[in-house]
């Protein structure tokens, strides 16, 4: 029979729209408006999962975000699998495919369940800390079994086909929760002209009113809700967000809202739509109207399918038209839950009894139940239930007035459903996210939001105001208060009339006593998802885990995907009882984001793949692509690494590029080097302070290489700076270091030396830079210069720069060299870059102009012993360690950055690691970069290491390997031997030498 | 995520536009060469890191690129005041 | 004292687990101790354990303002590895690694140390140079390590995107097979139980409000609950609050306390067998025995004691995870949290004497102290027992920030972990 638990009428489902779905491979039918949970209950599905530790059959317990058991695997295809979806929050759609997560061979008949029954006794909390230790080697085998049993659903194994969006919002007021309090707060603020965002996790607004039979404003509650929603939607200042969970409340009133756009429509987002949208909201004020969760009571075998939270039963009846059973026993500590028995009775099914833990309940609802002829057993409790795959009956016993013990004989009742209510826990999670500590309230029997520094207001059940009239009143008040805080005028809003129900006082009872001690009673579950029992908590306390944090961690209470929404307070109450403390003395737990779990994809948004980090290209990038460049990531830049020709290996390409440059002419796209334009009357003075060498006398038209140090004297960047005019310089930095250097300059200027008149502008992207290098480079340049500019040896000297026109384009040409060859660096406005580059190739063909990339650049400079900051430096070497004392001017009047640092005791000691050239004895061996140097390769492990190789290449020009590396006291050890024991077992013998392997006198560039 | 008022832009902007540069009001010694290693080490590395009111430097790095000072409670993360470089804080710890 | 074993579990199950003894006592402190350890986190408890067990100093109290192991021990991502670059740190972390390898048996407490290996990915040529350098140094220091290429990485972690489509394609990795994870809480509890067994007094919910210092020498501590307690030596192991405690003793440290965040997914079936870390893409993940993906976020740039950081830090981390493991896009993040970490300018700890005689500090572990827990406790215990720094602790003096002998481990410490 299909939908055997579905009522003929009533609820908010649409019986004219049947939907087919599958659960564990079987087809079922539900209706539009159902959740997966309500549809499963309608079809009489009892077992929806197996528990984590004991593999006990589990059923649906709740109807919302607090559900611990109904955690399902969703997805019709591999790529659209979603693990751990709460059935109570998943709207039903046609074609939905779902499955339970544990249980073999099936969730109904699980072999592990047998093991759980037998072995369960040996698995008290923390059992794994006490065993699996011997023999030590076996742990990883045990662990495999544990891991396999743990976990809930499974990750998809294919890539997500959907996309996720983010949106930044600014609001005057965010209202969290669209129950009666939230709705009227939003309405009030909106009428007052505030820009409001109201978000609710459910598909429909209304909160508690959606499953209530109350009337509001003289009409059905739903009708009142519809009217308010209509007004809010019509207001252009209001953003109405259903299916949107405010999952995090962060500092300075920043909130994150996770909106599910298509999860209710289909397995994957329809074409052109995003699956989920993430709102990042900065709000001037916030109203938390997040409601409350009902607590189940803790009693024997309270996890058998059929045991549910009272209000959830009412929700299934009133909202979904589903009565999840035939015979109900309701156990309650309060009047409120009597509604559930009344709803059940009115739906035409049998209420066996209301078991009230109080001696003399007297409220209006109690009377209403009695009037219906429902048996009310007072001063009693359901101490345990019978049944394994579904409740078959209950044991009821009288209990003492303080609820501490059973006082009389046990009576059995038949029942297939046990609804329980221990009162309500305000949903204070968001208020805790920013560090506010919740406060216990004895009247509410729950924690309320504590003091906060956020601009936060609260209204309704979160304050322990559990009736609709009170919630409406508080909601209006919060709306008005927000208006006043926002500096907007108050408005008239009428609080709609509701029927007041007089309730008698609730009883503080969490853990129902049993005839047997807790340790011997049937399992009394506190946290269903993690199989944490009252006995487990008592044991933890007995063993000395007395802080509630210890209890949580030892038992795993509250660590599930529901984060203890149902169980935490019951757990605290159990611990408090054992420790003979009050609940507030026992402490509370700190709720952290997220309120409910959020898809990683939604948090990542579009910032993955190509958009993970921006890619930066030079003006000549297109040419590089067309000419087969291989690229290297340098910072965010894509730099040509080398340009292989068809069939060439990397080494062959490098050899060709190197030889072409040394023998004729090569060209490098150097645009990525950082360029900072520095101007102002004190620019020169400033340079002298931030570089280690002297700048006072650099004339206009000249360039100089400089080392930039940190205050500790260690090299962090280098580059050539040119004097463009008396108070105008162009600084170049490493490609990766440009932003850091600019920030560094600004920092010193603004915080230390604001009296200096100097201005810094990043011009990296404004210029395209191409370096032609090699004996024929002057000839090529001359061909392209417009007009009469002399670039001959004597009138355009090494380290000169000149403005000129190249290929019809204004250019700055620098005669500087990183290769040791005659070399010119041509800078043109970036938009002309490709034009000039192509002109160079047009004219360069006859010289076999060869493009080269970063790798050849590295080889050519290493042959000359030039360092690469970041490769040959690592933040622990100063200029003298690099043998670059020539770049330090100790006599400058101002104590430049790094000067004092490099004179500290450890920086001037002998035997520091110093950079030298390393020549392998076998010239054909190229040492790996990163190889470690030792003086004595026969020493035992740990072997004393004396340095490492920082740069190492095959030099086609020299026909041998060349390397730069660090050796302890290396500068005084020229000609001595050093050894490199490699990973493959080889020990490479090498000789310490000058780092300048090629043309030590610099004759090649001096032509 | 903090909401920081840039005293130069005259606006509140998101923390993502800023970068923290640590403790404020550390002056580079006027004559580094006469500092002892200890004095120089203290200047470079030793910091207050208080639990409570803290004066720190922020940089509107993705905005006007100006550095400025912030007095902030390091427990509640409340920003108590923002003031320009060279100015002194009004809110100070007792 | 009761020994733990599978047989014990069986025996106790017959009496409904009613007769388990307390794991540790709840003593009232004595008037005076030989050594007081301020801070009952993993490092402090390990210090107490080794002091009593290995060095015979049993008249020891650990004073903890909250509950044992409730600071960063309870908040870290549980990664254990020893593949550090410089000799000083490599020796210290490898010392810890060797202790980890027998820890469950030594403590008779299963700390669930699981050597499932750790990959440190390289995405640029410079990353690969650094990896090569570090692995070479590790091997010569007797620490296991290999350099893998992208294909080998992909074989170990098939779900990692090792294709060229990634923004920063994986070029290779360093691989330390002996690295792994451990159950963080169990480490604190195991050391606490062991220390208690050897006579150490564990004083919880008691805050040390000040040091008692006479003529430049510490002679005890003031507490909020038990007044003054005297001691010959005091070791301060209060990660997160080291600067605050140093200020009470009258000196500054080269530290800043920053928020460090972490997050977990919902529990899922086993899919990630090893620890995978990427400095460049800036994310790292492992999977716990419970099934959660345990993911570490970066450090926030500001000083913060709120045990929470800024949201963009979480977003960047999740972006990195989805970039590295695109299949996790539909998996969901369950919970995030934050700790307070003392960060040191050279990314190495301080295990040191201080300007106050007989007052010793163990701090500055930054983002990666958990892995060092037994080693840190061991060398600190040795130092407290003798009153002189253990040779392995010697290089980690706070005074290295004066003479310049820094040990820059930013590369190996890399991404927060």
Short mmCIF file of N, CA, C and O in Angstrom, two decimals, chain A residues 84 102 121 128-131 133-134 139-140 143 147 150-151 153 160 162 166 251 267 278 280 519-520 542-543 546 549-550 553 592-594 597-601 609 613-615 636 874 906 929-930 932 942-943 948, chain C residues 5 16-18 22-23 26 67-68 74-75 105 108-110 113-116 125 129 132-133 140-141 167-168 183 185 266-269 272 287 289-290 307-308 311 315 319 323 329-336 403-404:
data_model
loop_
_atom_site.label_atom_id
_atom_site.label_comp_id
_atom_site.label_asym_id
_atom_site.label_seq_id
_atom_site.Cartn_x
_atom_site.Cartn_y
_atom_site.Cartn_z
N UNK A 84 25.54 12.68 3.31
CA UNK A 84 25.09 13.22 4.60
C UNK A 84 24.01 14.30 4.52
O UNK A 84 24.03 15.26 5.27
N UNK A 102 24.80 3.45 6.12
CA UNK A 102 25.48 2.29 6.67
C UNK A 102 24.57 1.08 6.60
O UNK A 102 23.40 1.18 6.30
N UNK A 121 29.08 -4.09 24.39
CA UNK A 121 29.40 -4.02 25.82
C UNK A 121 30.87 -3.68 26.04
O UNK A 121 31.24 -3.14 27.07
N UNK A 128 38.81 2.71 22.62
CA UNK A 128 39.94 2.59 21.70
C UNK A 128 41.23 3.14 22.30
O UNK A 128 42.30 2.85 21.83
N UNK A 129 41.12 4.01 23.33
CA UNK A 129 42.34 4.48 23.97
C UNK A 129 42.94 3.39 24.85
O UNK A 129 44.10 3.46 25.23
N UNK A 130 42.09 2.42 25.22
CA UNK A 130 42.52 1.43 26.21
C UNK A 130 42.97 0.13 25.56
O UNK A 130 43.34 -0.80 26.25
N UNK A 131 42.87 0.05 24.25
CA UNK A 131 43.21 -1.23 23.62
C UNK A 131 43.85 -0.99 22.26
O UNK A 131 44.23 0.13 21.94
N UNK A 133 46.72 -1.67 21.43
CA UNK A 133 48.08 -1.12 21.57
C UNK A 133 49.14 -2.18 21.34
O UNK A 133 50.29 -1.87 21.07
N UNK A 134 48.73 -3.42 21.51
CA UNK A 134 49.74 -4.49 21.47
C UNK A 134 49.32 -5.54 20.45
O UNK A 134 48.16 -5.94 20.46
N UNK A 139 48.43 -1.83 15.04
CA UNK A 139 47.50 -0.69 15.12
C UNK A 139 46.95 -0.30 13.74
O UNK A 139 45.76 -0.08 13.57
N UNK A 140 47.85 -0.28 12.75
CA UNK A 140 47.35 0.18 11.45
C UNK A 140 46.36 -0.80 10.83
O UNK A 140 45.53 -0.41 10.01
N UNK A 143 43.19 -0.06 12.70
CA UNK A 143 42.72 1.25 12.26
C UNK A 143 41.94 1.15 10.95
O UNK A 143 40.93 1.85 10.76
N UNK A 147 38.32 2.65 10.47
CA UNK A 147 38.03 3.68 9.46
C UNK A 147 36.91 3.25 8.54
O UNK A 147 36.07 4.04 8.14
N UNK A 150 33.66 3.67 10.21
CA UNK A 150 33.30 5.06 10.52
C UNK A 150 32.89 5.80 9.25
O UNK A 150 32.75 5.21 8.19
N UNK A 151 32.70 7.08 9.40
CA UNK A 151 32.26 7.88 8.26
C UNK A 151 30.79 7.65 8.03
O UNK A 151 30.22 6.66 8.46
N UNK A 153 28.27 9.11 4.79
CA UNK A 153 28.14 8.92 3.34
C UNK A 153 29.50 8.90 2.66
O UNK A 153 30.53 8.89 3.31
N UNK A 160 32.46 17.86 -9.80
CA UNK A 160 31.16 18.49 -9.65
C UNK A 160 30.77 19.22 -10.95
O UNK A 160 31.51 20.08 -11.41
N UNK A 162 28.34 21.26 -11.26
CA UNK A 162 27.61 22.50 -10.96
C UNK A 162 28.54 23.66 -10.65
O UNK A 162 29.70 23.48 -10.31
N UNK A 166 28.84 33.73 -5.55
CA UNK A 166 28.89 34.51 -4.31
C UNK A 166 28.35 35.90 -4.59
O UNK A 166 28.46 36.40 -5.71
N UNK A 251 32.71 38.61 13.22
CA UNK A 251 32.97 39.89 13.84
C UNK A 251 32.48 41.08 13.01
O UNK A 251 32.42 41.02 11.80
N UNK A 267 18.66 16.90 -9.29
CA UNK A 267 19.91 16.33 -8.86
C UNK A 267 21.08 17.26 -9.16
O UNK A 267 22.01 17.38 -8.38
N UNK A 278 26.19 31.98 -2.24
CA UNK A 278 26.70 32.33 -0.93
C UNK A 278 26.66 33.84 -0.76
O UNK A 278 27.25 34.57 -1.54
N UNK A 280 27.64 37.09 1.31
CA UNK A 280 28.55 37.63 2.35
C UNK A 280 27.97 38.99 2.72
O UNK A 280 27.99 39.92 1.93
N UNK A 519 24.17 2.31 34.35
CA UNK A 519 25.17 1.45 33.73
C UNK A 519 24.58 0.09 33.34
O UNK A 519 25.15 -0.61 32.51
N UNK A 520 23.46 -0.27 33.95
CA UNK A 520 22.89 -1.59 33.66
C UNK A 520 21.55 -1.50 32.94
O UNK A 520 21.03 -2.52 32.47
N UNK A 542 33.02 9.50 35.92
CA UNK A 542 33.64 8.65 36.95
C UNK A 542 35.14 8.52 36.73
O UNK A 542 35.92 8.44 37.67
N UNK A 543 35.54 8.49 35.46
CA UNK A 543 36.95 8.30 35.18
C UNK A 543 37.76 9.59 35.34
O UNK A 543 38.97 9.58 35.18
N UNK A 546 35.82 15.53 33.90
CA UNK A 546 34.78 16.26 34.61
C UNK A 546 34.37 17.55 33.93
O UNK A 546 33.26 18.02 34.12
N UNK A 549 33.89 19.89 28.40
CA UNK A 549 34.70 19.72 27.18
C UNK A 549 35.37 18.35 27.17
O UNK A 549 35.49 17.71 26.13
N UNK A 550 35.84 17.93 28.34
CA UNK A 550 36.41 16.58 28.42
C UNK A 550 35.35 15.52 28.11
O UNK A 550 35.61 14.56 27.39
N UNK A 553 34.67 15.43 24.45
CA UNK A 553 35.76 14.88 23.67
C UNK A 553 35.96 13.39 23.93
O UNK A 553 36.30 12.63 23.04
N UNK A 592 30.16 26.71 17.12
CA UNK A 592 31.01 27.32 16.10
C UNK A 592 30.27 27.27 14.78
O UNK A 592 29.44 26.40 14.56
N UNK A 593 30.65 28.15 13.86
CA UNK A 593 30.09 27.98 12.52
C UNK A 593 30.55 26.62 11.98
O UNK A 593 31.63 26.18 12.34
N UNK A 594 29.79 25.89 11.16
CA UNK A 594 28.56 26.38 10.58
C UNK A 594 27.35 25.94 11.39
O UNK A 594 27.41 24.93 12.06
N UNK A 597 25.89 22.15 8.01
CA UNK A 597 27.01 22.00 7.07
C UNK A 597 26.76 22.68 5.72
O UNK A 597 25.64 22.76 5.23
N UNK A 598 27.86 23.17 5.14
CA UNK A 598 27.81 23.93 3.89
C UNK A 598 28.72 23.27 2.86
O UNK A 598 29.85 22.90 3.16
N UNK A 599 28.23 23.18 1.65
CA UNK A 599 29.00 22.62 0.55
C UNK A 599 30.32 23.37 0.35
O UNK A 599 30.34 24.59 0.27
N UNK A 600 31.42 22.60 0.27
CA UNK A 600 32.72 23.23 0.01
C UNK A 600 32.68 24.08 -1.26
O UNK A 600 33.23 25.16 -1.33
N UNK A 601 32.00 23.52 -2.28
CA UNK A 601 31.92 24.23 -3.56
C UNK A 601 31.32 25.62 -3.40
O UNK A 601 31.73 26.57 -4.06
N UNK A 609 40.20 26.61 -10.28
CA UNK A 609 40.69 26.45 -11.64
C UNK A 609 41.40 27.71 -12.09
O UNK A 609 42.20 28.28 -11.35
N UNK A 613 43.67 31.90 -8.96
CA UNK A 613 44.57 33.03 -8.78
C UNK A 613 44.66 33.68 -10.15
O UNK A 613 44.75 32.97 -11.15
N UNK A 614 44.64 35.01 -10.24
CA UNK A 614 44.70 35.62 -11.57
C UNK A 614 45.99 35.23 -12.29
O UNK A 614 47.02 35.03 -11.66
N UNK A 615 45.90 35.08 -13.59
CA UNK A 615 47.11 34.84 -14.37
C UNK A 615 47.55 36.15 -14.99
O UNK A 615 46.73 36.87 -15.57
N UNK A 636 52.33 35.44 -9.97
CA UNK A 636 51.11 35.17 -10.75
C UNK A 636 51.40 35.16 -12.25
O UNK A 636 50.52 34.87 -13.05
N UNK A 874 67.84 32.81 0.78
CA UNK A 874 66.68 32.21 1.44
C UNK A 874 66.34 32.94 2.73
O UNK A 874 65.75 32.37 3.64
N UNK A 906 76.20 36.83 15.40
CA UNK A 906 76.16 35.62 14.58
C UNK A 906 76.44 35.91 13.11
O UNK A 906 76.78 35.02 12.35
N UNK A 929 69.93 20.68 -7.87
CA UNK A 929 69.77 21.83 -6.98
C UNK A 929 69.16 21.32 -5.69
O UNK A 929 68.19 20.56 -5.71
N UNK A 930 69.73 21.73 -4.60
CA UNK A 930 69.26 21.23 -3.31
C UNK A 930 70.15 20.15 -2.73
O UNK A 930 69.94 19.71 -1.61
N UNK A 932 73.07 18.47 -0.77
CA UNK A 932 73.70 18.95 0.45
C UNK A 932 75.19 18.65 0.43
O UNK A 932 75.60 17.56 0.04
N UNK A 942 73.68 11.03 11.78
CA UNK A 942 73.51 12.26 11.00
C UNK A 942 74.85 12.87 10.59
O UNK A 942 75.72 13.05 11.43
N UNK A 943 74.95 13.13 9.32
CA UNK A 943 76.20 13.57 8.72
C UNK A 943 76.27 15.10 8.80
O UNK A 943 75.31 15.77 8.44
N UNK A 948 74.71 23.84 0.67
CA UNK A 948 73.88 23.18 -0.34
C UNK A 948 74.07 23.84 -1.69
O UNK A 948 74.64 24.94 -1.79
N UNK C 5 44.00 -2.70 28.62
CA UNK C 5 44.19 -3.74 27.60
C UNK C 5 42.82 -4.21 27.14
O UNK C 5 41.79 -3.91 27.75
N UNK C 16 29.69 -4.03 34.02
CA UNK C 16 29.01 -2.86 33.45
C UNK C 16 29.87 -1.60 33.51
O UNK C 16 29.36 -0.50 33.62
N UNK C 17 31.16 -1.78 33.46
CA UNK C 17 32.11 -0.65 33.45
C UNK C 17 31.94 0.25 34.66
O UNK C 17 32.21 1.44 34.61
N UNK C 18 31.48 -0.37 35.76
CA UNK C 18 31.25 0.47 36.95
C UNK C 18 32.51 0.67 37.78
O UNK C 18 32.54 1.51 38.67
N UNK C 22 39.71 6.23 38.35
CA UNK C 22 39.93 7.57 37.77
C UNK C 22 41.20 7.56 36.94
O UNK C 22 42.17 6.89 37.27
N UNK C 23 41.17 8.31 35.87
CA UNK C 23 42.35 8.40 35.01
C UNK C 23 43.44 9.22 35.70
O UNK C 23 44.62 8.96 35.55
N UNK C 26 42.48 14.33 41.56
CA UNK C 26 42.10 15.74 41.55
C UNK C 26 42.66 16.36 42.82
O UNK C 26 41.91 16.73 43.72
N UNK C 67 40.82 23.19 31.50
CA UNK C 67 40.89 21.75 31.61
C UNK C 67 42.11 21.24 30.85
O UNK C 67 42.62 21.92 29.95
N UNK C 68 42.59 20.07 31.21
CA UNK C 68 43.81 19.54 30.61
C UNK C 68 43.68 19.39 29.10
O UNK C 68 42.67 18.90 28.60
N UNK C 74 43.86 20.71 21.82
CA UNK C 74 42.50 20.30 21.47
C UNK C 74 42.05 20.88 20.14
O UNK C 74 40.96 20.58 19.68
N UNK C 75 42.87 21.71 19.54
CA UNK C 75 42.39 22.46 18.38
C UNK C 75 43.22 22.28 17.13
O UNK C 75 42.99 22.94 16.13
N UNK C 105 52.59 2.51 23.63
CA UNK C 105 53.03 1.44 24.51
C UNK C 105 53.67 2.03 25.77
O UNK C 105 53.45 1.55 26.88
N UNK C 108 50.90 3.28 27.83
CA UNK C 108 49.79 2.34 27.98
C UNK C 108 48.47 3.07 27.71
O UNK C 108 47.49 2.96 28.42
N UNK C 109 48.52 3.86 26.67
CA UNK C 109 47.33 4.64 26.28
C UNK C 109 47.42 4.80 24.77
O UNK C 109 48.43 5.29 24.25
N UNK C 110 46.40 4.37 24.07
CA UNK C 110 46.47 4.39 22.61
C UNK C 110 46.26 5.81 22.09
O UNK C 110 45.15 6.32 22.08
N UNK C 113 48.51 6.89 17.02
CA UNK C 113 49.51 7.44 16.11
C UNK C 113 49.52 6.57 14.85
O UNK C 113 49.75 5.37 14.93
N UNK C 114 49.25 7.20 13.75
CA UNK C 114 49.04 6.45 12.52
C UNK C 114 49.98 6.99 11.45
O UNK C 114 49.81 8.10 10.96
N UNK C 115 50.99 6.20 11.10
CA UNK C 115 52.02 6.67 10.18
C UNK C 115 51.58 6.45 8.74
O UNK C 115 52.03 5.53 8.07
N UNK C 116 50.69 7.32 8.32
CA UNK C 116 50.13 7.15 6.97
C UNK C 116 50.84 8.02 5.94
O UNK C 116 50.43 8.09 4.80
N UNK C 125 59.04 25.65 -9.83
CA UNK C 125 60.42 25.15 -9.88
C UNK C 125 61.12 25.43 -8.55
O UNK C 125 61.90 24.61 -8.07
N UNK C 129 62.99 22.95 -5.94
CA UNK C 129 64.37 23.11 -5.44
C UNK C 129 64.38 23.00 -3.92
O UNK C 129 65.23 22.35 -3.33
N UNK C 132 63.85 19.43 -2.82
CA UNK C 132 65.07 18.65 -3.02
C UNK C 132 66.08 18.95 -1.90
O UNK C 132 66.68 18.05 -1.32
N UNK C 133 66.19 20.22 -1.61
CA UNK C 133 67.14 20.64 -0.57
C UNK C 133 66.76 20.04 0.78
O UNK C 133 67.59 19.52 1.52
N UNK C 140 70.38 12.99 5.18
CA UNK C 140 71.69 13.01 5.83
C UNK C 140 71.55 13.17 7.33
O UNK C 140 72.46 12.88 8.10
N UNK C 141 70.37 13.66 7.76
CA UNK C 141 70.11 13.74 9.20
C UNK C 141 69.44 12.49 9.73
O UNK C 141 69.01 12.43 10.89
N UNK C 167 45.50 25.52 -11.77
CA UNK C 167 46.14 26.83 -11.91
C UNK C 167 47.63 26.71 -11.63
O UNK C 167 48.45 27.31 -12.31
N UNK C 168 47.98 25.97 -10.59
CA UNK C 168 49.38 25.69 -10.29
C UNK C 168 49.57 24.17 -10.28
O UNK C 168 49.41 23.54 -9.23
N UNK C 183 45.76 11.01 17.60
CA UNK C 183 44.52 11.52 18.21
C UNK C 183 44.92 12.55 19.27
O UNK C 183 45.46 12.19 20.33
N UNK C 185 43.52 14.63 21.54
CA UNK C 185 43.09 14.60 22.94
C UNK C 185 43.77 13.47 23.70
O UNK C 185 44.17 13.63 24.85
N UNK C 266 31.99 17.03 7.06
CA UNK C 266 31.20 15.97 7.67
C UNK C 266 31.98 14.66 7.51
O UNK C 266 32.79 14.53 6.60
N UNK C 267 31.70 13.68 8.38
CA UNK C 267 32.40 12.40 8.21
C UNK C 267 31.99 11.71 6.91
O UNK C 267 30.80 11.63 6.60
N UNK C 268 32.98 11.24 6.17
CA UNK C 268 32.69 10.47 4.96
C UNK C 268 33.53 9.20 4.98
O UNK C 268 34.46 9.06 5.77
N UNK C 269 33.19 8.29 4.12
CA UNK C 269 33.90 7.01 4.06
C UNK C 269 35.35 7.26 3.65
O UNK C 269 35.64 8.24 2.95
N UNK C 272 40.89 9.52 1.71
CA UNK C 272 42.20 10.17 1.71
C UNK C 272 43.06 9.49 2.76
O UNK C 272 42.80 9.60 3.94
N UNK C 287 42.49 12.79 6.57
CA UNK C 287 41.17 12.29 6.98
C UNK C 287 41.32 11.56 8.31
O UNK C 287 42.21 10.73 8.47
N UNK C 289 40.20 9.18 11.61
CA UNK C 289 39.63 7.83 11.71
C UNK C 289 38.10 7.88 11.74
O UNK C 289 37.43 6.93 11.36
N UNK C 290 37.58 8.99 12.20
CA UNK C 290 36.12 9.15 12.27
C UNK C 290 35.53 9.45 10.90
O UNK C 290 34.33 9.33 10.68
N UNK C 307 40.11 33.20 19.90
CA UNK C 307 39.92 31.83 19.39
C UNK C 307 38.98 31.81 18.19
O UNK C 307 38.14 30.94 18.02
N UNK C 308 39.11 32.85 17.40
CA UNK C 308 38.41 32.87 16.13
C UNK C 308 39.14 33.84 15.21
O UNK C 308 39.82 34.76 15.68
N UNK C 311 36.75 35.38 8.27
CA UNK C 311 36.16 34.42 7.35
C UNK C 311 36.92 34.23 6.04
O UNK C 311 37.02 33.11 5.54
N UNK C 315 37.69 30.91 3.62
CA UNK C 315 37.34 30.82 2.20
C UNK C 315 38.55 30.45 1.35
O UNK C 315 38.47 29.58 0.49
N UNK C 319 38.92 27.16 -0.93
CA UNK C 319 39.25 27.26 -2.36
C UNK C 319 40.45 26.38 -2.69
O UNK C 319 40.45 25.67 -3.70
N UNK C 323 40.47 23.26 -5.15
CA UNK C 323 41.42 23.31 -6.26
C UNK C 323 42.28 22.04 -6.29
O UNK C 323 42.52 21.46 -7.34
N UNK C 329 34.07 19.07 -3.96
CA UNK C 329 33.19 20.22 -4.12
C UNK C 329 31.81 20.00 -3.50
O UNK C 329 31.23 20.91 -2.91
N UNK C 330 31.28 18.80 -3.63
CA UNK C 330 29.92 18.54 -3.10
C UNK C 330 29.92 18.00 -1.68
O UNK C 330 28.87 17.76 -1.10
N UNK C 331 31.11 17.76 -1.14
CA UNK C 331 31.19 17.38 0.27
C UNK C 331 31.00 18.65 1.09
O UNK C 331 31.21 19.75 0.59
N UNK C 332 30.57 18.49 2.32
CA UNK C 332 30.22 19.70 3.07
C UNK C 332 31.10 19.93 4.30
O UNK C 332 31.53 19.01 4.97
N UNK C 333 31.32 21.19 4.54
CA UNK C 333 32.09 21.61 5.72
C UNK C 333 31.17 21.59 6.92
O UNK C 333 30.09 22.16 6.91
N UNK C 334 31.62 20.91 7.97
CA UNK C 334 30.79 20.79 9.15
C UNK C 334 31.04 21.93 10.12
O UNK C 334 30.13 22.66 10.47
N UNK C 335 32.31 22.10 10.51
CA UNK C 335 32.55 23.02 11.62
C UNK C 335 33.91 23.67 11.45
O UNK C 335 34.84 23.07 10.93
N UNK C 336 34.05 24.90 11.89
CA UNK C 336 35.34 25.56 11.93
C UNK C 336 35.62 26.00 13.36
O UNK C 336 34.71 26.11 14.17
N UNK C 403 71.50 37.81 19.20
CA UNK C 403 72.78 37.60 18.52
C UNK C 403 72.63 37.25 17.04
O UNK C 403 73.59 37.26 16.29
N UNK C 404 71.41 36.95 16.63
CA UNK C 404 71.18 36.75 15.19
C UNK C 404 71.22 35.31 14.73
O UNK C 404 71.07 35.04 13.54
#
